[in-house]
Short mmCIF file of N, CA and C in Angstrom, two decimals:
data_model
loop_
_atom_site.label_atom_id
_atom_site.label_comp_id
_atom_site.label_asym_id
_atom_site.label_seq_id
_atom_site.Cartn_x
_atom_site.Cartn_y
_atom_site.Cartn_z
N UNK A 1 -1.84 17.21 21.64
CA UNK A 1 -1.31 17.22 20.30
C UNK A 1 -2.14 18.19 19.48
N UNK A 2 -1.63 19.38 19.31
CA UNK A 2 -2.35 20.34 18.49
C UNK A 2 -1.77 20.33 17.08
N UNK A 3 -2.64 20.57 16.13
CA UNK A 3 -2.21 20.55 14.73
C UNK A 3 -1.26 21.71 14.43
N UNK A 4 -1.41 22.81 15.14
CA UNK A 4 -0.51 23.95 14.95
C UNK A 4 0.92 23.62 15.33
N UNK A 5 1.10 22.88 16.44
CA UNK A 5 2.46 22.52 16.83
C UNK A 5 3.06 21.50 15.87
N UNK A 6 2.24 20.65 15.28
CA UNK A 6 2.73 19.70 14.29
C UNK A 6 3.20 20.45 13.04
N UNK A 7 2.39 21.41 12.59
CA UNK A 7 2.77 22.18 11.40
C UNK A 7 4.01 23.03 11.66
N UNK A 8 4.08 23.64 12.84
CA UNK A 8 5.25 24.46 13.17
C UNK A 8 6.51 23.59 13.25
N UNK A 9 6.38 22.42 13.87
CA UNK A 9 7.51 21.50 13.94
C UNK A 9 7.94 21.02 12.57
N UNK A 10 6.95 20.72 11.71
CA UNK A 10 7.26 20.28 10.35
C UNK A 10 7.93 21.39 9.55
N UNK A 11 7.45 22.61 9.72
CA UNK A 11 8.02 23.73 8.97
C UNK A 11 9.46 24.00 9.39
N UNK A 12 9.71 24.07 10.68
CA UNK A 12 11.07 24.35 11.16
C UNK A 12 12.00 23.17 10.87
N UNK A 13 11.52 21.96 11.12
CA UNK A 13 12.32 20.77 10.81
C UNK A 13 12.60 20.64 9.33
N UNK A 14 11.60 20.95 8.50
CA UNK A 14 11.79 20.89 7.05
C UNK A 14 12.77 21.93 6.56
N UNK A 15 12.72 23.13 7.13
CA UNK A 15 13.67 24.17 6.72
C UNK A 15 15.11 23.79 7.11
N UNK A 16 15.28 23.23 8.31
CA UNK A 16 16.63 22.81 8.72
C UNK A 16 17.13 21.66 7.85
N UNK A 17 16.27 20.69 7.60
CA UNK A 17 16.67 19.56 6.76
C UNK A 17 16.93 19.99 5.33
N UNK A 18 16.10 20.89 4.81
CA UNK A 18 16.30 21.38 3.44
C UNK A 18 17.61 22.15 3.33
N UNK A 19 17.90 22.94 4.36
CA UNK A 19 19.17 23.67 4.36
C UNK A 19 20.35 22.73 4.33
N UNK A 20 20.26 21.63 5.05
CA UNK A 20 21.36 20.65 5.04
C UNK A 20 21.48 19.98 3.68
N UNK A 21 20.35 19.59 3.10
CA UNK A 21 20.39 18.91 1.80
C UNK A 21 20.87 19.85 0.70
N UNK A 22 20.38 21.07 0.70
CA UNK A 22 20.80 22.04 -0.32
C UNK A 22 22.25 22.46 -0.07
N UNK A 23 22.63 22.57 1.18
CA UNK A 23 24.00 22.95 1.50
C UNK A 23 25.03 21.94 1.03
N UNK A 24 24.68 20.66 1.04
CA UNK A 24 25.65 19.66 0.59
C UNK A 24 25.90 19.74 -0.90
N UNK A 25 24.96 20.28 -1.65
CA UNK A 25 25.21 20.41 -3.09
C UNK A 25 26.30 21.44 -3.38
N UNK A 26 26.47 22.42 -2.51
CA UNK A 26 27.54 23.39 -2.69
C UNK A 26 28.88 22.82 -2.23
N UNK A 27 28.86 21.84 -1.34
CA UNK A 27 30.09 21.22 -0.87
C UNK A 27 30.50 20.02 -1.71
N UNK A 28 29.73 19.71 -2.76
CA UNK A 28 29.90 18.48 -3.51
C UNK A 28 31.31 18.31 -4.06
N UNK A 29 31.92 19.36 -4.54
CA UNK A 29 33.26 19.23 -5.12
C UNK A 29 34.37 19.50 -4.11
N UNK A 30 34.03 19.93 -2.90
CA UNK A 30 35.05 20.29 -1.92
C UNK A 30 35.36 19.20 -0.91
N UNK A 31 34.41 18.30 -0.65
CA UNK A 31 34.56 17.28 0.38
C UNK A 31 34.40 15.88 -0.21
N UNK A 32 34.91 14.86 0.47
CA UNK A 32 34.67 13.49 0.01
C UNK A 32 33.19 13.12 0.14
N UNK A 33 32.76 12.12 -0.63
CA UNK A 33 31.35 11.75 -0.67
C UNK A 33 30.82 11.30 0.68
N UNK A 34 31.65 10.62 1.49
CA UNK A 34 31.17 10.13 2.78
C UNK A 34 30.94 11.28 3.75
N UNK A 35 31.73 12.33 3.66
CA UNK A 35 31.52 13.50 4.53
C UNK A 35 30.23 14.22 4.14
N UNK A 36 29.95 14.27 2.85
CA UNK A 36 28.72 14.90 2.39
C UNK A 36 27.50 14.14 2.87
N UNK A 37 27.57 12.80 2.82
CA UNK A 37 26.45 11.99 3.32
C UNK A 37 26.25 12.20 4.82
N UNK A 38 27.33 12.29 5.57
CA UNK A 38 27.21 12.52 7.01
C UNK A 38 26.61 13.90 7.31
N UNK A 39 27.03 14.91 6.56
CA UNK A 39 26.48 16.25 6.77
C UNK A 39 24.99 16.28 6.44
N UNK A 40 24.61 15.68 5.32
CA UNK A 40 23.20 15.65 4.92
C UNK A 40 22.35 14.87 5.91
N UNK A 41 22.81 13.69 6.33
CA UNK A 41 22.05 12.89 7.28
C UNK A 41 21.99 13.57 8.64
N UNK A 42 23.09 14.17 9.06
CA UNK A 42 23.10 14.88 10.35
C UNK A 42 22.17 16.08 10.35
N UNK A 43 22.19 16.85 9.28
CA UNK A 43 21.29 18.00 9.20
C UNK A 43 19.84 17.59 9.13
N UNK A 44 19.56 16.51 8.41
CA UNK A 44 18.20 16.00 8.34
C UNK A 44 17.76 15.46 9.70
N UNK A 45 18.65 14.78 10.38
CA UNK A 45 18.34 14.25 11.71
C UNK A 45 18.06 15.38 12.70
N UNK A 46 18.84 16.44 12.64
CA UNK A 46 18.59 17.60 13.51
C UNK A 46 17.22 18.20 13.21
N UNK A 47 16.86 18.27 11.94
CA UNK A 47 15.53 18.75 11.57
C UNK A 47 14.43 17.89 12.16
N UNK A 48 14.60 16.57 12.13
CA UNK A 48 13.62 15.67 12.73
C UNK A 48 13.55 15.80 14.24
N UNK A 49 14.70 16.02 14.87
CA UNK A 49 14.71 16.20 16.33
C UNK A 49 13.97 17.48 16.71
N UNK A 50 14.22 18.56 15.99
CA UNK A 50 13.52 19.82 16.26
C UNK A 50 12.03 19.66 16.03
N UNK A 51 11.65 18.94 14.97
CA UNK A 51 10.23 18.70 14.70
C UNK A 51 9.58 17.94 15.84
N UNK A 52 10.26 16.95 16.40
CA UNK A 52 9.72 16.19 17.52
C UNK A 52 9.63 17.00 18.79
N UNK A 53 10.61 17.87 19.02
CA UNK A 53 10.59 18.72 20.22
C UNK A 53 9.41 19.68 20.17
N UNK A 54 9.19 20.29 19.03
CA UNK A 54 8.11 21.27 18.91
C UNK A 54 6.75 20.60 18.92
N UNK A 55 6.63 19.42 18.27
CA UNK A 55 5.33 18.76 18.17
C UNK A 55 4.88 18.14 19.49
N UNK A 56 5.77 17.70 20.34
CA UNK A 56 5.50 17.16 21.68
C UNK A 56 4.52 15.98 21.65
N UNK A 57 5.05 14.84 21.36
CA UNK A 57 4.28 13.61 21.37
C UNK A 57 4.82 12.64 20.35
N UNK A 58 4.56 11.35 20.58
CA UNK A 58 5.10 10.33 19.68
C UNK A 58 4.47 10.45 18.29
N UNK A 59 3.16 10.43 18.24
CA UNK A 59 2.47 10.53 16.96
C UNK A 59 2.66 11.89 16.31
N UNK A 60 2.61 12.93 17.12
CA UNK A 60 2.78 14.28 16.59
C UNK A 60 4.19 14.48 16.05
N UNK A 61 5.19 13.97 16.75
CA UNK A 61 6.57 14.08 16.28
C UNK A 61 6.80 13.30 15.00
N UNK A 62 6.20 12.11 14.92
CA UNK A 62 6.33 11.30 13.71
C UNK A 62 5.65 12.00 12.52
N UNK A 63 4.46 12.55 12.74
CA UNK A 63 3.76 13.26 11.68
C UNK A 63 4.52 14.51 11.25
N UNK A 64 5.05 15.23 12.21
CA UNK A 64 5.85 16.42 11.88
C UNK A 64 7.09 16.03 11.09
N UNK A 65 7.70 14.91 11.44
CA UNK A 65 8.87 14.43 10.69
C UNK A 65 8.51 14.07 9.26
N UNK A 66 7.38 13.40 9.06
CA UNK A 66 6.95 13.06 7.70
C UNK A 66 6.66 14.31 6.87
N UNK A 67 5.97 15.26 7.49
CA UNK A 67 5.66 16.50 6.77
C UNK A 67 6.92 17.30 6.45
N UNK A 68 7.91 17.25 7.34
CA UNK A 68 9.16 17.95 7.04
C UNK A 68 9.88 17.29 5.87
N UNK A 69 9.71 15.98 5.70
CA UNK A 69 10.27 15.30 4.53
C UNK A 69 9.62 15.79 3.24
N UNK A 70 8.33 16.10 3.30
CA UNK A 70 7.65 16.67 2.14
C UNK A 70 8.20 18.05 1.80
N UNK A 71 8.50 18.82 2.82
CA UNK A 71 9.09 20.14 2.60
C UNK A 71 10.48 20.00 1.96
N UNK A 72 11.25 19.00 2.41
CA UNK A 72 12.57 18.75 1.81
C UNK A 72 12.42 18.36 0.34
N UNK A 73 11.43 17.54 0.02
CA UNK A 73 11.20 17.14 -1.36
C UNK A 73 10.94 18.37 -2.23
N UNK A 74 10.05 19.23 -1.79
CA UNK A 74 9.71 20.41 -2.57
C UNK A 74 10.90 21.36 -2.69
N UNK A 75 11.57 21.61 -1.57
CA UNK A 75 12.70 22.56 -1.59
C UNK A 75 13.86 22.04 -2.44
N UNK A 76 14.20 20.76 -2.28
CA UNK A 76 15.33 20.24 -3.06
C UNK A 76 14.97 20.14 -4.54
N UNK A 77 13.72 19.79 -4.86
CA UNK A 77 13.31 19.77 -6.27
C UNK A 77 13.44 21.15 -6.90
N UNK A 78 12.90 22.16 -6.22
CA UNK A 78 12.97 23.51 -6.78
C UNK A 78 14.41 23.99 -6.92
N UNK A 79 15.23 23.71 -5.92
CA UNK A 79 16.62 24.14 -5.98
C UNK A 79 17.37 23.44 -7.11
N UNK A 80 17.22 22.11 -7.18
CA UNK A 80 17.92 21.38 -8.22
C UNK A 80 17.45 21.80 -9.61
N UNK A 81 16.17 21.99 -9.75
CA UNK A 81 15.63 22.34 -11.06
C UNK A 81 16.08 23.74 -11.49
N UNK A 82 15.95 24.70 -10.60
CA UNK A 82 16.25 26.08 -10.98
C UNK A 82 17.75 26.37 -10.99
N UNK A 83 18.47 25.94 -9.96
CA UNK A 83 19.89 26.28 -9.86
C UNK A 83 20.72 25.50 -10.87
N UNK A 84 20.59 24.17 -10.87
CA UNK A 84 21.43 23.38 -11.77
C UNK A 84 21.03 23.54 -13.23
N UNK A 85 19.76 23.79 -13.49
CA UNK A 85 19.36 24.06 -14.88
C UNK A 85 20.03 25.34 -15.37
N UNK A 86 20.05 26.37 -14.55
CA UNK A 86 20.70 27.62 -14.93
C UNK A 86 22.21 27.43 -15.05
N UNK A 87 22.80 26.62 -14.18
CA UNK A 87 24.24 26.37 -14.24
C UNK A 87 24.61 25.63 -15.52
N UNK A 88 23.86 24.61 -15.86
CA UNK A 88 24.15 23.85 -17.07
C UNK A 88 23.89 24.70 -18.31
N UNK A 89 22.83 25.50 -18.27
CA UNK A 89 22.56 26.40 -19.41
C UNK A 89 23.70 27.40 -19.60
N UNK A 90 24.27 27.90 -18.50
CA UNK A 90 25.41 28.81 -18.61
C UNK A 90 26.63 28.09 -19.18
N UNK A 91 26.82 26.82 -18.80
CA UNK A 91 27.91 26.04 -19.38
C UNK A 91 27.73 25.87 -20.88
N UNK A 92 26.50 25.57 -21.28
CA UNK A 92 26.24 25.35 -22.70
C UNK A 92 26.56 26.59 -23.52
N UNK A 93 26.18 27.74 -23.01
CA UNK A 93 26.44 28.98 -23.73
C UNK A 93 27.94 29.26 -23.83
N UNK A 94 28.69 28.95 -22.77
CA UNK A 94 30.11 29.29 -22.76
C UNK A 94 31.01 28.24 -23.43
N UNK A 95 30.50 27.05 -23.69
CA UNK A 95 31.32 25.99 -24.26
C UNK A 95 31.28 26.02 -25.79
N UNK A 96 32.39 25.67 -26.40
CA UNK A 96 32.48 25.66 -27.85
C UNK A 96 32.14 24.31 -28.46
N UNK A 97 32.38 23.24 -27.71
CA UNK A 97 32.14 21.91 -28.26
C UNK A 97 31.46 21.02 -27.21
N UNK A 98 30.94 19.91 -27.67
CA UNK A 98 30.27 18.96 -26.78
C UNK A 98 31.29 18.28 -25.86
N UNK A 99 32.47 17.99 -26.37
CA UNK A 99 33.51 17.36 -25.54
C UNK A 99 33.94 18.27 -24.39
N UNK A 100 34.09 19.55 -24.68
CA UNK A 100 34.45 20.50 -23.62
C UNK A 100 33.32 20.60 -22.59
N UNK A 101 32.08 20.60 -23.05
CA UNK A 101 30.93 20.62 -22.15
C UNK A 101 30.90 19.38 -21.27
N UNK A 102 31.18 18.21 -21.86
CA UNK A 102 31.17 16.95 -21.10
C UNK A 102 32.22 16.98 -19.98
N UNK A 103 33.41 17.51 -20.28
CA UNK A 103 34.46 17.63 -19.25
C UNK A 103 34.00 18.52 -18.10
N UNK A 104 33.38 19.65 -18.43
CA UNK A 104 32.92 20.58 -17.40
C UNK A 104 31.79 20.00 -16.54
N UNK A 105 30.86 19.30 -17.15
CA UNK A 105 29.74 18.71 -16.40
C UNK A 105 30.23 17.62 -15.47
N UNK A 106 31.15 16.79 -15.94
CA UNK A 106 31.70 15.73 -15.09
C UNK A 106 32.44 16.34 -13.90
N UNK A 107 33.19 17.40 -14.13
CA UNK A 107 33.87 18.08 -13.02
C UNK A 107 32.88 18.75 -12.08
N UNK A 108 31.77 19.28 -12.61
CA UNK A 108 30.74 19.90 -11.78
C UNK A 108 30.15 18.92 -10.79
N UNK A 109 29.90 17.70 -11.24
CA UNK A 109 29.32 16.69 -10.37
C UNK A 109 30.37 15.97 -9.53
N UNK A 110 31.63 16.30 -9.68
CA UNK A 110 32.68 15.77 -8.84
C UNK A 110 33.10 14.35 -9.16
N UNK A 111 32.84 13.88 -10.37
CA UNK A 111 33.21 12.51 -10.73
C UNK A 111 34.27 12.48 -11.83
N UNK A 112 34.99 13.57 -12.00
CA UNK A 112 36.05 13.62 -13.01
C UNK A 112 37.17 12.65 -12.68
N UNK A 113 37.62 11.88 -13.68
CA UNK A 113 38.70 10.93 -13.49
C UNK A 113 38.24 9.58 -12.96
N UNK A 114 36.98 9.41 -12.63
CA UNK A 114 36.46 8.13 -12.15
C UNK A 114 35.83 7.36 -13.31
N UNK A 115 35.52 6.10 -13.06
CA UNK A 115 34.87 5.29 -14.10
C UNK A 115 33.52 5.86 -14.49
N UNK A 116 32.77 6.36 -13.49
CA UNK A 116 31.47 6.97 -13.77
C UNK A 116 31.64 8.22 -14.62
N UNK A 117 32.64 9.02 -14.30
CA UNK A 117 32.91 10.23 -15.08
C UNK A 117 33.28 9.93 -16.52
N UNK A 118 34.09 8.90 -16.71
CA UNK A 118 34.48 8.51 -18.07
C UNK A 118 33.26 8.02 -18.85
N UNK A 119 32.41 7.23 -18.20
CA UNK A 119 31.20 6.76 -18.88
C UNK A 119 30.27 7.92 -19.20
N UNK A 120 30.15 8.89 -18.29
CA UNK A 120 29.31 10.05 -18.57
C UNK A 120 29.84 10.85 -19.76
N UNK A 121 31.15 11.06 -19.81
CA UNK A 121 31.74 11.80 -20.93
C UNK A 121 31.52 11.08 -22.25
N UNK A 122 31.71 9.76 -22.25
CA UNK A 122 31.51 8.99 -23.48
C UNK A 122 30.05 9.03 -23.93
N UNK A 123 29.14 8.92 -22.97
CA UNK A 123 27.72 8.95 -23.33
C UNK A 123 27.31 10.31 -23.88
N UNK A 124 27.79 11.38 -23.26
CA UNK A 124 27.43 12.73 -23.72
C UNK A 124 27.97 12.97 -25.12
N UNK A 125 29.23 12.65 -25.35
CA UNK A 125 29.82 12.92 -26.67
C UNK A 125 29.25 12.01 -27.75
N UNK A 126 28.84 10.80 -27.40
CA UNK A 126 28.28 9.88 -28.40
C UNK A 126 26.80 10.17 -28.68
N UNK A 127 26.08 10.65 -27.70
CA UNK A 127 24.63 10.82 -27.84
C UNK A 127 24.21 12.19 -28.34
N UNK A 128 25.02 13.19 -28.10
CA UNK A 128 24.60 14.56 -28.40
C UNK A 128 25.57 15.18 -29.40
N UNK A 129 25.09 15.50 -30.61
CA UNK A 129 26.01 16.02 -31.63
C UNK A 129 26.39 17.50 -31.47
N UNK A 130 25.47 18.35 -31.02
CA UNK A 130 25.78 19.78 -30.94
C UNK A 130 25.38 20.35 -29.58
N UNK A 131 25.90 21.53 -29.28
CA UNK A 131 25.53 22.18 -28.01
C UNK A 131 24.09 22.66 -28.02
N UNK A 132 23.53 22.92 -29.18
CA UNK A 132 22.10 23.30 -29.25
C UNK A 132 21.21 22.15 -28.82
N UNK A 133 21.63 20.92 -29.13
CA UNK A 133 20.87 19.74 -28.67
C UNK A 133 20.94 19.60 -27.15
N UNK A 134 22.08 19.96 -26.57
CA UNK A 134 22.21 19.91 -25.11
C UNK A 134 21.24 20.90 -24.47
N UNK A 135 21.19 22.10 -25.02
CA UNK A 135 20.28 23.12 -24.47
C UNK A 135 18.83 22.68 -24.60
N UNK A 136 18.47 22.09 -25.72
CA UNK A 136 17.10 21.60 -25.90
C UNK A 136 16.78 20.48 -24.91
N UNK A 137 17.75 19.60 -24.66
CA UNK A 137 17.56 18.52 -23.69
C UNK A 137 17.38 19.08 -22.29
N UNK A 138 18.21 20.04 -21.92
CA UNK A 138 18.13 20.64 -20.58
C UNK A 138 16.79 21.35 -20.41
N UNK A 139 16.35 22.07 -21.43
CA UNK A 139 15.08 22.78 -21.33
C UNK A 139 13.88 21.85 -21.20
N UNK A 140 13.94 20.69 -21.84
CA UNK A 140 12.76 19.82 -21.85
C UNK A 140 12.80 18.69 -20.82
N UNK A 141 13.97 18.17 -20.48
CA UNK A 141 14.03 16.96 -19.65
C UNK A 141 14.65 17.15 -18.28
N UNK A 142 15.27 18.27 -18.00
CA UNK A 142 15.97 18.42 -16.72
C UNK A 142 15.01 18.44 -15.53
N UNK A 143 13.78 18.80 -15.75
CA UNK A 143 12.79 18.81 -14.67
C UNK A 143 12.59 17.41 -14.09
N UNK A 144 12.69 16.38 -14.93
CA UNK A 144 12.53 15.01 -14.45
C UNK A 144 13.71 14.57 -13.59
N UNK A 145 14.91 14.98 -13.99
CA UNK A 145 16.10 14.70 -13.19
C UNK A 145 15.98 15.34 -11.81
N UNK A 146 15.56 16.58 -11.78
CA UNK A 146 15.39 17.28 -10.50
C UNK A 146 14.29 16.65 -9.66
N UNK A 147 13.22 16.21 -10.28
CA UNK A 147 12.13 15.57 -9.55
C UNK A 147 12.56 14.24 -8.94
N UNK A 148 13.32 13.46 -9.68
CA UNK A 148 13.80 12.18 -9.16
C UNK A 148 14.75 12.39 -7.99
N UNK A 149 15.72 13.29 -8.14
CA UNK A 149 16.64 13.56 -7.03
C UNK A 149 15.92 14.18 -5.83
N UNK A 150 14.98 15.08 -6.10
CA UNK A 150 14.19 15.67 -5.02
C UNK A 150 13.40 14.62 -4.26
N UNK A 151 12.84 13.65 -4.99
CA UNK A 151 12.09 12.57 -4.34
C UNK A 151 13.01 11.68 -3.51
N UNK A 152 14.22 11.43 -4.00
CA UNK A 152 15.17 10.63 -3.23
C UNK A 152 15.55 11.35 -1.94
N UNK A 153 15.92 12.63 -2.06
CA UNK A 153 16.30 13.40 -0.87
C UNK A 153 15.12 13.55 0.09
N UNK A 154 13.94 13.83 -0.45
CA UNK A 154 12.75 13.98 0.39
C UNK A 154 12.37 12.69 1.07
N UNK A 155 12.50 11.56 0.37
CA UNK A 155 12.18 10.27 0.98
C UNK A 155 13.13 9.90 2.10
N UNK A 156 14.41 10.14 1.87
CA UNK A 156 15.40 9.86 2.93
C UNK A 156 15.15 10.77 4.13
N UNK A 157 14.88 12.04 3.88
CA UNK A 157 14.60 12.97 4.97
C UNK A 157 13.31 12.61 5.69
N UNK A 158 12.29 12.15 4.96
CA UNK A 158 11.02 11.79 5.60
C UNK A 158 11.20 10.60 6.53
N UNK A 159 11.95 9.60 6.09
CA UNK A 159 12.16 8.42 6.94
C UNK A 159 13.02 8.79 8.15
N UNK A 160 14.10 9.54 7.91
CA UNK A 160 14.97 9.96 9.01
C UNK A 160 14.22 10.83 10.01
N UNK A 161 13.48 11.80 9.50
CA UNK A 161 12.74 12.71 10.38
C UNK A 161 11.56 12.03 11.06
N UNK A 162 10.96 11.05 10.42
CA UNK A 162 9.88 10.29 11.04
C UNK A 162 10.36 9.63 12.33
N UNK A 163 11.47 8.88 12.22
CA UNK A 163 11.97 8.18 13.40
C UNK A 163 12.55 9.15 14.43
N UNK A 164 13.25 10.19 13.98
CA UNK A 164 13.79 11.17 14.93
C UNK A 164 12.66 11.90 15.65
N UNK A 165 11.63 12.31 14.91
CA UNK A 165 10.50 12.98 15.53
C UNK A 165 9.74 12.08 16.47
N UNK A 166 9.62 10.80 16.12
CA UNK A 166 8.91 9.86 16.98
C UNK A 166 9.67 9.62 18.28
N UNK A 167 10.97 9.42 18.18
CA UNK A 167 11.77 9.14 19.38
C UNK A 167 11.84 10.36 20.29
N UNK A 168 12.10 11.54 19.71
CA UNK A 168 12.17 12.75 20.53
C UNK A 168 10.78 13.11 21.07
N UNK A 169 9.75 12.88 20.27
CA UNK A 169 8.38 13.12 20.73
C UNK A 169 8.01 12.25 21.91
N UNK A 170 8.60 11.07 21.99
CA UNK A 170 8.36 10.19 23.14
C UNK A 170 8.85 10.82 24.43
N UNK A 171 9.97 11.53 24.36
CA UNK A 171 10.53 12.15 25.56
C UNK A 171 9.87 13.49 25.89
N UNK A 172 9.30 14.15 24.90
CA UNK A 172 8.73 15.48 25.14
C UNK A 172 7.22 15.47 25.23
N UNK A 173 6.61 14.29 25.25
CA UNK A 173 5.15 14.24 25.31
C UNK A 173 4.65 14.79 26.64
N UNK A 174 3.43 15.27 26.62
CA UNK A 174 2.82 15.80 27.83
C UNK A 174 2.39 14.64 28.71
N UNK A 175 2.75 14.73 29.96
CA UNK A 175 2.38 13.68 30.90
C UNK A 175 1.07 14.06 31.57
N UNK A 176 0.27 13.06 31.84
CA UNK A 176 -1.01 13.30 32.49
C UNK A 176 -0.78 13.70 33.95
N UNK A 177 -1.50 14.69 34.36
CA UNK A 177 -1.42 15.15 35.75
C UNK A 177 -2.31 14.27 36.63
N UNK A 178 -1.77 13.85 37.75
CA UNK A 178 -2.58 13.11 38.73
C UNK A 178 -2.02 13.42 40.12
N UNK A 179 -2.81 13.14 41.10
CA UNK A 179 -2.43 13.38 42.48
C UNK A 179 -1.20 12.56 42.85
N UNK A 180 -1.11 11.36 42.34
CA UNK A 180 0.00 10.47 42.68
C UNK A 180 1.34 10.92 42.07
N UNK A 181 1.30 11.71 41.04
CA UNK A 181 2.54 12.12 40.39
C UNK A 181 3.33 13.11 41.22
N UNK A 182 2.74 13.68 42.25
CA UNK A 182 3.46 14.64 43.10
C UNK A 182 4.23 13.95 44.21
N UNK A 183 4.03 12.67 44.40
CA UNK A 183 4.70 11.95 45.49
C UNK A 183 5.61 10.88 45.01
#
């Protein structure tokens, strides 16, 4: 169990898992929610399997899986913070009223026409009087939203990759050489 193979497994597994988690955010409005969960979990599981294969060992695979979850946390936090903050800021600039902005945000998150979407629209229009207040809120508080979602995605990926790396590491561990193993 070398530390280099653990780090390499964590890096490659984390990149694959991060790609799956970030990729589902682009599919959010195109696919049903259950398909998005399956794609995210499958991509994260593949990342954990790759981490376990590269790390070669039960403990090494589990550690590589945990570290890849940390990479997913960082990558998804940065993506959510930078991409969605810029997207919402562009919406704020292009919208004329708070009600129009609320409709666009609800459609962006794919909950338009649902009970959650209606509650979001009512809360936005009741709580925020002008579009300048929306921009100020996005500039000051959106980092916390991204951090919470990044922690959720990273935690799920860490647990999934931990078990996937541990199980695959069990099969790829180095076996001790002995005279009896040749017969």
